[in-house]
Coordinates of C-alpha atoms in Angstrom, one line a residue:
Chain A
M1 CA 121.7 88.1 120.0
I2 CA 119.3 87.9 117.0
A3 CA 117.6 91.0 118.3
V4 CA 120.9 92.9 117.8
F5 CA 121.7 91.6 114.4
A6 CA 118.3 91.5 112.9
P7 CA 117.9 95.3 112.3
I8 CA 121.4 95.4 110.8
G9 CA 120.5 92.5 108.5
R10 CA 117.2 94.1 107.5
T11 CA 119.0 97.4 106.7
V12 CA 121.7 95.7 104.6
L13 CA 119.1 93.5 102.8
G14 CA 116.9 96.6 102.2
A15 CA 119.9 98.6 100.8
L16 CA 120.9 95.7 98.5
A17 CA 117.3 95.3 97.3
A18 CA 117.1 99.1 96.6
I19 CA 120.4 99.0 94.6
G20 CA 119.2 95.9 92.7
S21 CA 115.9 97.6 91.9
L22 CA 117.6 100.8 90.7
A23 CA 120.0 98.8 88.6
I24 CA 117.1 96.9 86.9
Y25 CA 115.3 100.2 86.4
A26 CA 118.5 101.7 84.8
A27 CA 118.7 98.7 82.4
S28 CA 115.1 99.2 81.5
V29 CA 115.7 103.0 80.9
L30 CA 118.7 102.3 78.7
R31 CA 116.5 99.9 76.6
H32 CA 113.8 102.5 76.2
M33 CA 116.3 105.1 75.3
I34 CA 117.5 103.2 72.2
T35 CA 114.2 101.6 71.0
P36 CA 111.4 103.5 69.3
P37 CA 109.1 105.3 69.5
F38 CA 111.2 108.4 70.2
Y39 CA 109.8 111.7 71.4
P40 CA 112.1 114.5 70.1
R41 CA 109.9 117.3 71.4
A42 CA 110.0 115.9 74.9
L43 CA 113.8 115.5 74.5
L44 CA 114.2 119.1 73.4
G45 CA 112.0 120.3 76.3
A46 CA 114.1 118.2 78.8
L47 CA 117.4 119.6 77.3
Y48 CA 116.1 123.1 77.8
Q49 CA 114.9 122.4 81.4
I50 CA 117.9 120.4 82.5
G51 CA 120.7 121.9 80.5
W52 CA 120.0 125.6 79.6
L53 CA 118.2 126.5 82.9
S54 CA 121.0 124.9 85.0
L55 CA 123.6 127.1 83.4
P56 CA 123.4 130.0 86.0
V57 CA 123.7 127.8 89.1
V58 CA 126.5 125.7 87.6
G59 CA 128.3 128.9 86.4
L60 CA 128.0 130.6 89.8
T61 CA 129.2 127.5 91.6
A62 CA 132.2 127.1 89.2
I63 CA 133.4 130.7 89.4
F64 CA 133.5 130.9 93.2
T65 CA 135.0 127.4 93.4
G66 CA 137.8 128.4 90.9
A67 CA 138.4 131.6 92.8
A68 CA 138.6 129.9 96.2
L69 CA 140.8 127.1 94.8
A70 CA 143.3 129.7 93.5
L71 CA 143.5 131.3 96.9
Q72 CA 143.9 127.9 98.7
I73 CA 146.6 126.6 96.3
Y74 CA 148.5 129.9 96.5
A75 CA 148.5 129.7 100.3
G76 CA 149.4 126.0 100.4
G77 CA 152.0 126.4 97.7
A78 CA 153.7 129.3 99.6
R79 CA 154.7 126.8 102.3
F80 CA 157.2 125.2 100.0
S81 CA 157.7 128.1 97.5
A82 CA 155.5 126.6 94.8
E83 CA 153.1 129.5 94.3
A84 CA 153.7 129.2 90.5
V85 CA 151.6 126.0 90.4
V86 CA 148.4 127.9 90.9
P87 CA 147.2 128.1 87.3
S88 CA 148.0 124.4 86.5
I89 CA 146.5 123.0 89.7
V90 CA 143.4 125.2 89.4
A91 CA 142.9 123.9 85.8
I92 CA 143.5 120.3 86.6
G93 CA 141.5 120.4 89.8
M94 CA 138.6 122.0 88.0
V95 CA 138.4 119.8 84.9
R96 CA 139.2 116.5 86.6
E97 CA 137.3 116.8 89.8
L98 CA 135.6 119.9 91.0
G99 CA 133.9 120.8 87.7
P100 CA 132.1 117.5 87.2
V101 CA 131.5 116.7 90.9
L102 CA 130.2 120.2 92.0
G103 CA 128.4 120.6 88.7
G104 CA 126.8 117.2 89.1
L105 CA 125.8 117.9 92.7
M106 CA 124.2 121.3 91.7
V107 CA 122.3 119.6 88.9
A108 CA 121.3 116.9 91.4
A109 CA 119.9 119.5 93.7
R110 CA 118.1 121.3 90.9
V111 CA 117.1 118.5 88.5
A112 CA 116.7 115.3 90.5
S113 CA 114.3 117.3 92.8
S114 CA 112.2 118.8 90.1
V115 CA 112.0 115.6 88.0
A116 CA 111.0 113.6 91.1
A117 CA 108.4 116.2 92.1
E118 CA 107.0 116.5 88.6
I119 CA 106.7 112.8 87.9
G120 CA 105.6 112.1 91.5
T121 CA 102.8 114.7 91.1
M122 CA 101.9 113.2 87.8
K123 CA 101.6 109.8 89.5
V124 CA 99.4 110.9 92.4
T125 CA 97.1 112.8 90.1
E126 CA 96.8 109.7 87.8
Q127 CA 98.4 111.5 84.9
I128 CA 100.8 108.5 84.5
D129 CA 97.7 106.1 84.3
A130 CA 96.2 108.5 81.8
L131 CA 99.3 108.3 79.6
V132 CA 99.0 104.5 79.6
T133 CA 95.3 104.6 78.6
L134 CA 96.3 106.9 75.8
S135 CA 98.6 104.2 74.4
T136 CA 101.7 106.0 75.5
D137 CA 104.5 104.3 77.5
P138 CA 105.5 106.6 80.4
M139 CA 109.0 105.1 80.3
K140 CA 109.4 106.3 76.7
Y141 CA 107.5 109.6 77.0
L142 CA 108.6 110.8 80.4
V143 CA 111.7 108.9 81.6
A144 CA 113.8 108.2 78.5
P145 CA 113.9 111.8 77.2
R146 CA 114.8 113.2 80.7
V147 CA 117.6 110.7 81.3
L148 CA 119.0 111.1 77.7
A149 CA 118.8 114.9 78.0
A150 CA 120.6 114.9 81.4
T151 CA 123.3 112.5 80.0
L152 CA 123.9 114.8 77.1
A153 CA 123.5 118.1 78.9
V154 CA 125.6 117.6 82.0
P155 CA 128.9 117.1 80.1
L156 CA 128.2 120.4 78.3
L157 CA 127.4 122.1 81.7
V158 CA 130.7 120.6 83.0
A159 CA 132.6 122.0 80.1
V160 CA 131.1 125.5 80.6
G161 CA 131.6 125.1 84.4
D162 CA 135.3 124.1 83.9
S163 CA 135.9 127.2 81.7
I164 CA 134.1 129.5 84.2
G165 CA 136.0 127.9 87.1
I166 CA 139.3 128.5 85.4
L167 CA 138.2 132.1 84.7
G168 CA 137.5 132.5 88.5
G169 CA 141.0 131.3 89.3
Y170 CA 142.4 133.6 86.6
L171 CA 140.6 136.6 88.0
V172 CA 141.9 135.9 91.5
G173 CA 145.4 135.0 90.3
V174 CA 145.8 138.2 88.2
G175 CA 143.7 140.5 90.4
R176 CA 144.7 139.5 93.9
L177 CA 147.9 137.4 93.6
D178 CA 149.8 139.5 91.1
F179 CA 150.1 136.8 88.4
N180 CA 150.9 138.0 84.9
G181 CA 147.8 137.3 82.8
A182 CA 149.5 135.9 79.8
V183 CA 151.8 133.7 81.9
Y184 CA 148.7 132.4 83.9
L185 CA 146.9 131.4 80.7
K186 CA 150.1 129.8 79.3
N187 CA 150.6 127.7 82.4
T188 CA 146.9 126.7 82.4
V189 CA 147.0 125.5 78.8
D190 CA 150.5 123.9 78.9
F191 CA 149.9 121.7 81.9
L192 CA 146.3 120.6 80.9
Q193 CA 146.1 117.4 78.9
Q194 CA 143.3 116.3 76.7
W195 CA 142.5 113.3 78.9
D196 CA 142.0 115.6 81.9
V197 CA 139.2 117.3 80.1
V198 CA 137.7 114.2 78.5
S199 CA 137.7 112.3 81.7
G200 CA 135.8 115.1 83.4
L201 CA 133.2 115.2 80.6
L202 CA 132.7 111.4 80.8
K203 CA 132.2 111.8 84.5
G204 CA 129.6 114.5 83.7
A205 CA 127.7 112.2 81.4
A206 CA 127.7 109.5 84.1
F207 CA 126.5 112.0 86.8
G208 CA 123.8 113.4 84.5
F209 CA 122.5 109.8 83.8
L210 CA 122.4 109.1 87.6
V211 CA 120.7 112.4 88.5
A212 CA 117.8 112.0 86.0
L213 CA 117.6 108.3 86.7
C214 CA 117.1 108.9 90.5
G215 CA 114.6 111.7 89.8
C216 CA 112.5 109.4 87.6
Y217 CA 112.9 106.3 89.7
F218 CA 111.8 107.9 93.0
G219 CA 109.1 110.0 91.2
M220 CA 107.6 106.9 89.7
R221 CA 107.5 105.3 93.1
S222 CA 106.1 108.3 94.9
G223 CA 103.6 107.7 97.7
R224 CA 100.2 109.3 97.8
G225 CA 99.6 113.0 98.5
A226 CA 102.0 115.9 99.2
Q227 CA 103.9 113.9 101.8
G228 CA 104.6 111.1 99.3
V229 CA 105.8 113.5 96.7
G230 CA 107.9 115.3 99.2
A231 CA 109.5 112.1 100.4
A232 CA 110.2 111.0 96.8
T233 CA 111.9 114.3 96.1
K234 CA 114.1 114.1 99.2
Q235 CA 115.1 110.5 98.4
A236 CA 115.9 111.4 94.8
V237 CA 118.3 114.2 95.8
V238 CA 120.0 112.2 98.5
A239 CA 120.4 109.1 96.3
A240 CA 121.6 111.1 93.4
S241 CA 124.2 113.0 95.5
V242 CA 125.5 109.8 97.1
L243 CA 125.7 108.0 93.8
I244 CA 127.6 110.9 92.2
L245 CA 130.2 110.9 95.0
A246 CA 130.5 107.1 95.0
S247 CA 130.7 106.8 91.2
N248 CA 133.2 109.7 91.1
Y249 CA 135.5 107.6 93.2
L250 CA 135.0 104.5 91.0
L251 CA 135.5 106.5 87.8
T252 CA 138.6 108.2 89.2
E253 CA 140.0 104.7 90.1
L254 CA 139.1 103.6 86.6
F255 CA 140.6 106.6 84.8
F256 CA 143.6 107.5 86.8
S257 CA 144.8 104.5 88.9
A258 CA 148.3 103.4 88.0
Chain B
M1 CA 81.4 93.2 75.9
I2 CA 83.3 92.8 79.2
T3 CA 83.1 89.7 81.3
L4 CA 84.7 89.3 84.7
T5 CA 84.9 85.8 86.3
H6 CA 85.9 85.3 89.9
I7 CA 88.3 88.2 90.2
R8 CA 90.3 88.4 93.4
K9 CA 92.8 91.1 94.5
S10 CA 94.4 91.6 97.8
F11 CA 97.0 94.2 99.1
G12 CA 98.8 92.3 101.9
S13 CA 96.1 91.2 104.3
N14 CA 93.5 93.6 102.8
H15 CA 91.3 91.5 100.6
V16 CA 89.8 94.2 98.4
L17 CA 88.2 92.1 95.8
R18 CA 87.3 88.6 97.1
D19 CA 85.2 87.1 94.3
I20 CA 83.8 89.4 91.6
S21 CA 82.0 88.2 88.6
L22 CA 80.2 90.6 86.3
H23 CA 79.0 90.8 82.7
V24 CA 78.7 94.1 80.8
P25 CA 76.9 93.6 77.5
K26 CA 78.1 95.5 74.4
G27 CA 76.6 99.0 74.2
S28 CA 75.2 99.0 77.7
S29 CA 76.1 101.3 80.6
L30 CA 77.0 99.6 83.9
V31 CA 77.4 101.7 87.1
V32 CA 79.3 100.2 90.0
I33 CA 78.4 101.6 93.3
G34 CA 79.8 101.0 96.8
G35 CA 81.2 102.9 99.7
S36 CA 84.6 104.6 99.8
G37 CA 87.4 102.0 100.0
T38 CA 85.3 99.1 98.8
G39 CA 87.5 98.4 95.7
K40 CA 85.5 100.1 92.9
S41 CA 88.6 101.9 91.5
V42 CA 90.7 98.7 92.0
L43 CA 88.1 96.8 90.0
L44 CA 88.2 99.4 87.2
K45 CA 92.1 99.3 87.1
C46 CA 92.0 95.5 87.1
I47 CA 89.8 95.4 84.0
L48 CA 92.1 97.9 82.4
G49 CA 95.3 96.1 83.5
L50 CA 96.8 98.9 85.5
I51 CA 96.5 96.5 88.5
T52 CA 97.0 92.8 88.0
P53 CA 94.3 90.6 89.7
D54 CA 95.6 87.8 91.9
A55 CA 93.1 85.4 90.4
G56 CA 90.2 85.2 88.0
Q57 CA 89.6 85.9 84.3
I58 CA 88.8 89.0 82.3
D59 CA 87.4 88.8 78.8
I60 CA 87.0 91.9 76.6
D61 CA 85.1 91.5 73.3
G62 CA 85.6 87.7 73.5
R63 CA 89.3 87.9 74.0
Q64 CA 90.9 86.8 77.3
G65 CA 93.1 89.3 79.1
T66 CA 93.0 92.8 80.6
G67 CA 92.7 95.9 78.5
L68 CA 96.4 96.4 78.3
Q69 CA 97.0 92.7 77.4
N70 CA 94.8 93.2 74.3
P71 CA 96.9 95.1 71.8
D72 CA 94.1 96.8 70.0
F73 CA 92.0 97.6 73.1
L74 CA 93.5 101.0 73.9
T75 CA 92.9 102.3 70.4
H76 CA 89.1 101.9 71.0
F77 CA 89.1 103.0 74.7
G78 CA 88.6 106.2 76.6
M79 CA 88.7 107.0 80.3
L80 CA 87.6 109.9 82.4
F81 CA 89.7 110.0 85.6
Q82 CA 88.4 111.1 88.9
G83 CA 90.6 114.2 89.1
G84 CA 90.6 114.8 85.3
A85 CA 94.3 113.7 85.1
L86 CA 94.9 116.4 82.5
F87 CA 98.6 116.9 81.6
D88 CA 99.6 120.2 83.2
S89 CA 102.3 121.0 80.7
L90 CA 100.0 120.8 77.7
P91 CA 97.2 123.2 76.5
V92 CA 93.7 121.9 76.5
W93 CA 93.6 121.1 72.8
Q94 CA 96.8 119.0 73.0
N95 CA 95.3 117.2 76.1
I96 CA 92.2 116.3 74.1
A97 CA 94.1 115.3 70.9
F98 CA 97.0 113.6 72.8
R99 CA 96.4 110.2 71.3
L100 CA 95.8 111.7 67.8
L101 CA 99.2 113.3 67.9
Q102 CA 101.1 110.1 68.7
G103 CA 102.0 107.0 66.7
S104 CA 102.4 106.1 63.1
N105 CA 98.9 107.2 62.1
K106 CA 99.0 110.6 63.8
L107 CA 97.1 113.5 62.5
S108 CA 98.6 116.8 61.4
K109 CA 98.6 119.4 64.1
S110 CA 95.9 121.5 62.5
D111 CA 93.6 118.5 61.9
A112 CA 94.2 117.3 65.5
R113 CA 93.4 120.8 66.8
D114 CA 90.2 121.0 64.7
L115 CA 89.0 117.7 66.1
A116 CA 89.9 118.8 69.6
V117 CA 87.9 121.9 69.2
E118 CA 85.0 119.9 67.9
K119 CA 85.0 117.7 71.0
L120 CA 85.5 120.7 73.2
I121 CA 82.3 122.2 71.8
R122 CA 80.6 118.8 72.2
V123 CA 81.2 118.9 76.0
G124 CA 79.9 122.5 76.2
L125 CA 83.1 124.5 76.3
K126 CA 84.2 127.3 73.9
P127 CA 86.8 127.1 71.1
Q128 CA 88.8 129.8 72.9
D129 CA 89.3 127.5 75.8
A130 CA 91.4 125.3 73.6
D131 CA 94.6 127.2 74.2
K132 CA 94.2 127.5 78.0
F133 CA 96.2 125.3 80.3
P134 CA 94.5 122.9 82.7
A135 CA 95.5 125.1 85.7
E136 CA 93.4 128.0 84.3
L137 CA 90.2 125.9 84.3
S138 CA 87.7 125.4 87.0
G139 CA 87.0 121.8 88.4
G140 CA 83.9 121.4 86.2
M141 CA 85.7 122.6 83.1
Q142 CA 88.6 120.2 83.8
K143 CA 86.1 117.4 84.0
R144 CA 84.6 118.4 80.7
V145 CA 88.1 118.5 79.1
G146 CA 88.7 115.1 80.6
L147 CA 85.5 113.9 79.0
A148 CA 86.4 115.4 75.7
R149 CA 89.8 113.6 75.8
A150 CA 88.0 110.3 76.7
I151 CA 85.8 110.6 73.6
A152 CA 88.3 112.1 71.2
T153 CA 88.8 108.9 69.2
D154 CA 85.1 107.8 69.4
P155 CA 85.9 104.8 71.6
S156 CA 83.8 101.7 71.8
V157 CA 84.5 101.3 75.5
I158 CA 84.6 104.1 78.1
F159 CA 85.4 104.1 81.8
F160 CA 84.2 106.9 84.1
D161 CA 85.9 107.0 87.5
E162 CA 83.8 109.1 89.9
P163 CA 82.7 111.5 87.2
T164 CA 81.0 114.0 89.5
A165 CA 83.4 113.9 92.5
G166 CA 84.1 117.4 93.8
L167 CA 81.5 119.1 91.5
D168 CA 78.5 121.2 92.6
P169 CA 75.0 119.6 92.0
I170 CA 74.3 121.6 88.9
M171 CA 77.7 120.8 87.3
S172 CA 77.2 117.1 88.4
G173 CA 73.9 117.1 86.5
V174 CA 75.5 118.6 83.4
I175 CA 78.3 116.0 83.4
N176 CA 75.9 113.1 84.0
A177 CA 73.7 114.3 81.2
L178 CA 76.7 114.7 78.9
I179 CA 77.9 111.2 79.7
R180 CA 74.5 109.7 79.0
E181 CA 74.1 111.5 75.7
I182 CA 77.6 110.6 74.5
V183 CA 77.3 107.0 75.5
T184 CA 73.9 106.7 73.8
E185 CA 74.9 108.5 70.6
M186 CA 78.2 106.6 70.3
G187 CA 76.7 103.2 71.3
A188 CA 79.7 102.7 73.5
T189 CA 80.0 100.2 76.3
A190 CA 80.4 102.2 79.5
V191 CA 81.5 101.3 83.0
T192 CA 81.2 104.0 85.7
I193 CA 82.1 103.9 89.3
T194 CA 80.5 106.3 91.7
H195 CA 78.8 106.7 95.0
D196 CA 76.7 109.6 93.7
M197 CA 73.1 108.2 93.4
R198 CA 72.1 110.9 91.0
S199 CA 74.8 109.7 88.6
V200 CA 73.5 106.2 89.0
H201 CA 70.0 107.2 87.9
D202 CA 71.2 109.5 85.1
I203 CA 73.9 107.2 83.6
A204 CA 73.1 103.5 84.3
D205 CA 71.3 100.8 82.4
N206 CA 72.5 98.3 85.0
V207 CA 73.9 98.7 88.5
A208 CA 76.2 96.5 90.5
M209 CA 76.9 97.2 94.2
I210 CA 80.2 96.1 95.7
Y211 CA 80.4 95.4 99.4
D212 CA 83.0 93.5 101.3
G213 CA 84.8 92.5 98.1
L214 CA 81.8 90.8 96.6
I215 CA 79.0 91.8 94.2
R216 CA 76.2 92.4 96.7
W217 CA 73.5 93.1 94.1
H218 CA 73.4 93.4 90.3
G219 CA 70.5 94.3 88.1
P220 CA 68.7 96.9 86.0
V221 CA 68.7 100.4 87.4
G222 CA 64.9 100.3 87.4
D223 CA 64.9 97.5 89.9
L224 CA 67.4 99.2 92.3
E225 CA 64.7 100.8 94.5
S226 CA 62.9 97.4 94.9
A227 CA 66.1 95.3 95.3
G228 CA 64.9 94.1 98.7
D229 CA 68.5 93.9 99.9
P230 CA 69.1 95.7 103.2
F231 CA 72.7 96.6 102.2
V232 CA 71.5 98.2 98.9
D233 CA 68.6 99.8 100.6
Q234 CA 70.8 101.5 103.2
F235 CA 73.4 102.6 100.6
I236 CA 71.0 104.1 98.1
H237 CA 69.1 106.0 100.7
G238 CA 72.2 107.1 102.6
R239 CA 71.1 105.8 106.0
A240 CA 73.5 105.9 108.8
D241 CA 71.8 102.9 110.5
G242 CA 71.8 99.5 108.8
P243 CA 73.9 96.4 108.1
I244 CA 76.7 98.5 106.6
T245 CA 78.8 99.6 109.6
T246 CA 80.4 103.0 109.5
Q247 CA 82.8 104.7 111.9
R248 CA 81.6 107.8 113.6

């Protein structure tokens, strides 16, 4: 009997230990983010890498998602003569859910992987040790700027993604589904509430924090050689993606449950 | 002055350092030799504090604690890493002047660059190499830049981790000579780990050999050949046969 339950117990204990370790690491990162010394140049570099360079992938994801959403809602709404809800549902769906979640996942794929690979390579080539010998705390110089940059940049990416997603819906609505352009825009604006947008941006900040946190955490724990860095990169992307989806549910419960 | 007393370090059941006691007088150059995987790098990282020993005591300049536990230690310390450990994202001069560009007493960019170029010339590179990135340099040049970074703040303690690993014999000779010159002119206390016997003869005042987690022999470099220890004798002459067992 023990032989059956032992592997399950080991897996559960391992998962709990990993969550605990990540939570302690997150607390440490938060402490380093708010205590000096600060590295503004490293922060600017990370903002450029994580924010600006992620714009194309987030924009492309958003425009196709908004366009597909408009088609789906039109087809679904037609079953009970509710085609007119397309603009409002596209807008609400994008800003509340799809913008932050898909934006977060695309950033996870792009940023968690690159951060884990970069920091992992720095670890295996002793660059992290070199930083320490040069009186520089890697948590402050490498980790805090990246996590702060992602926490600031992803909400902006989400805002841009939301707009582009709504544009995608608009283009399909007006070009393919014969909506009047002015009416489409009016319905989009009238039915969208401030909290819809703000909640999506808050989700974006949380997802950005998690993405960079996972990239740094697994990069810092990278094993030796190319295989170690590869494994760290894979773990960072998987963990960031799962954490985004899990935290999305929790945040949705927090923001919108009755 | 660095003193190690009964240092032990294990990784699981692998007892890497079983009982290491060593004394490195101020201004002297100690070279630690031993086969691959005998714990030379672990010993260096224990002194520095990057790895915490399981037992034993480390004293640096009369103060108890590893390098990282002594707050002022790092400001007078330099290290040349085995692979150079240069920061890929920074040009050569910023690598060399990294410490000088951080902290409350940091230099202006132009002063830091001037100092970096001065150190670059000291290790035999050209001023125009200052703006290159590490990936644009050969292995030997990277090692020299690593050396320039290690001496950028004129440290009183310098560690060299396998300074000639991966270099051709001529470049190894150049690096060894540079290390000896710099250590002598700066009066620094140096600890080098290597299994390159040429480095031992070029760099060392004293030599310690690690085998099986213990100091097998320790003495002046001039006594190495006549140590009379079969383990030392096999190692320094690179013999396949002897008390040190190797896998074939």
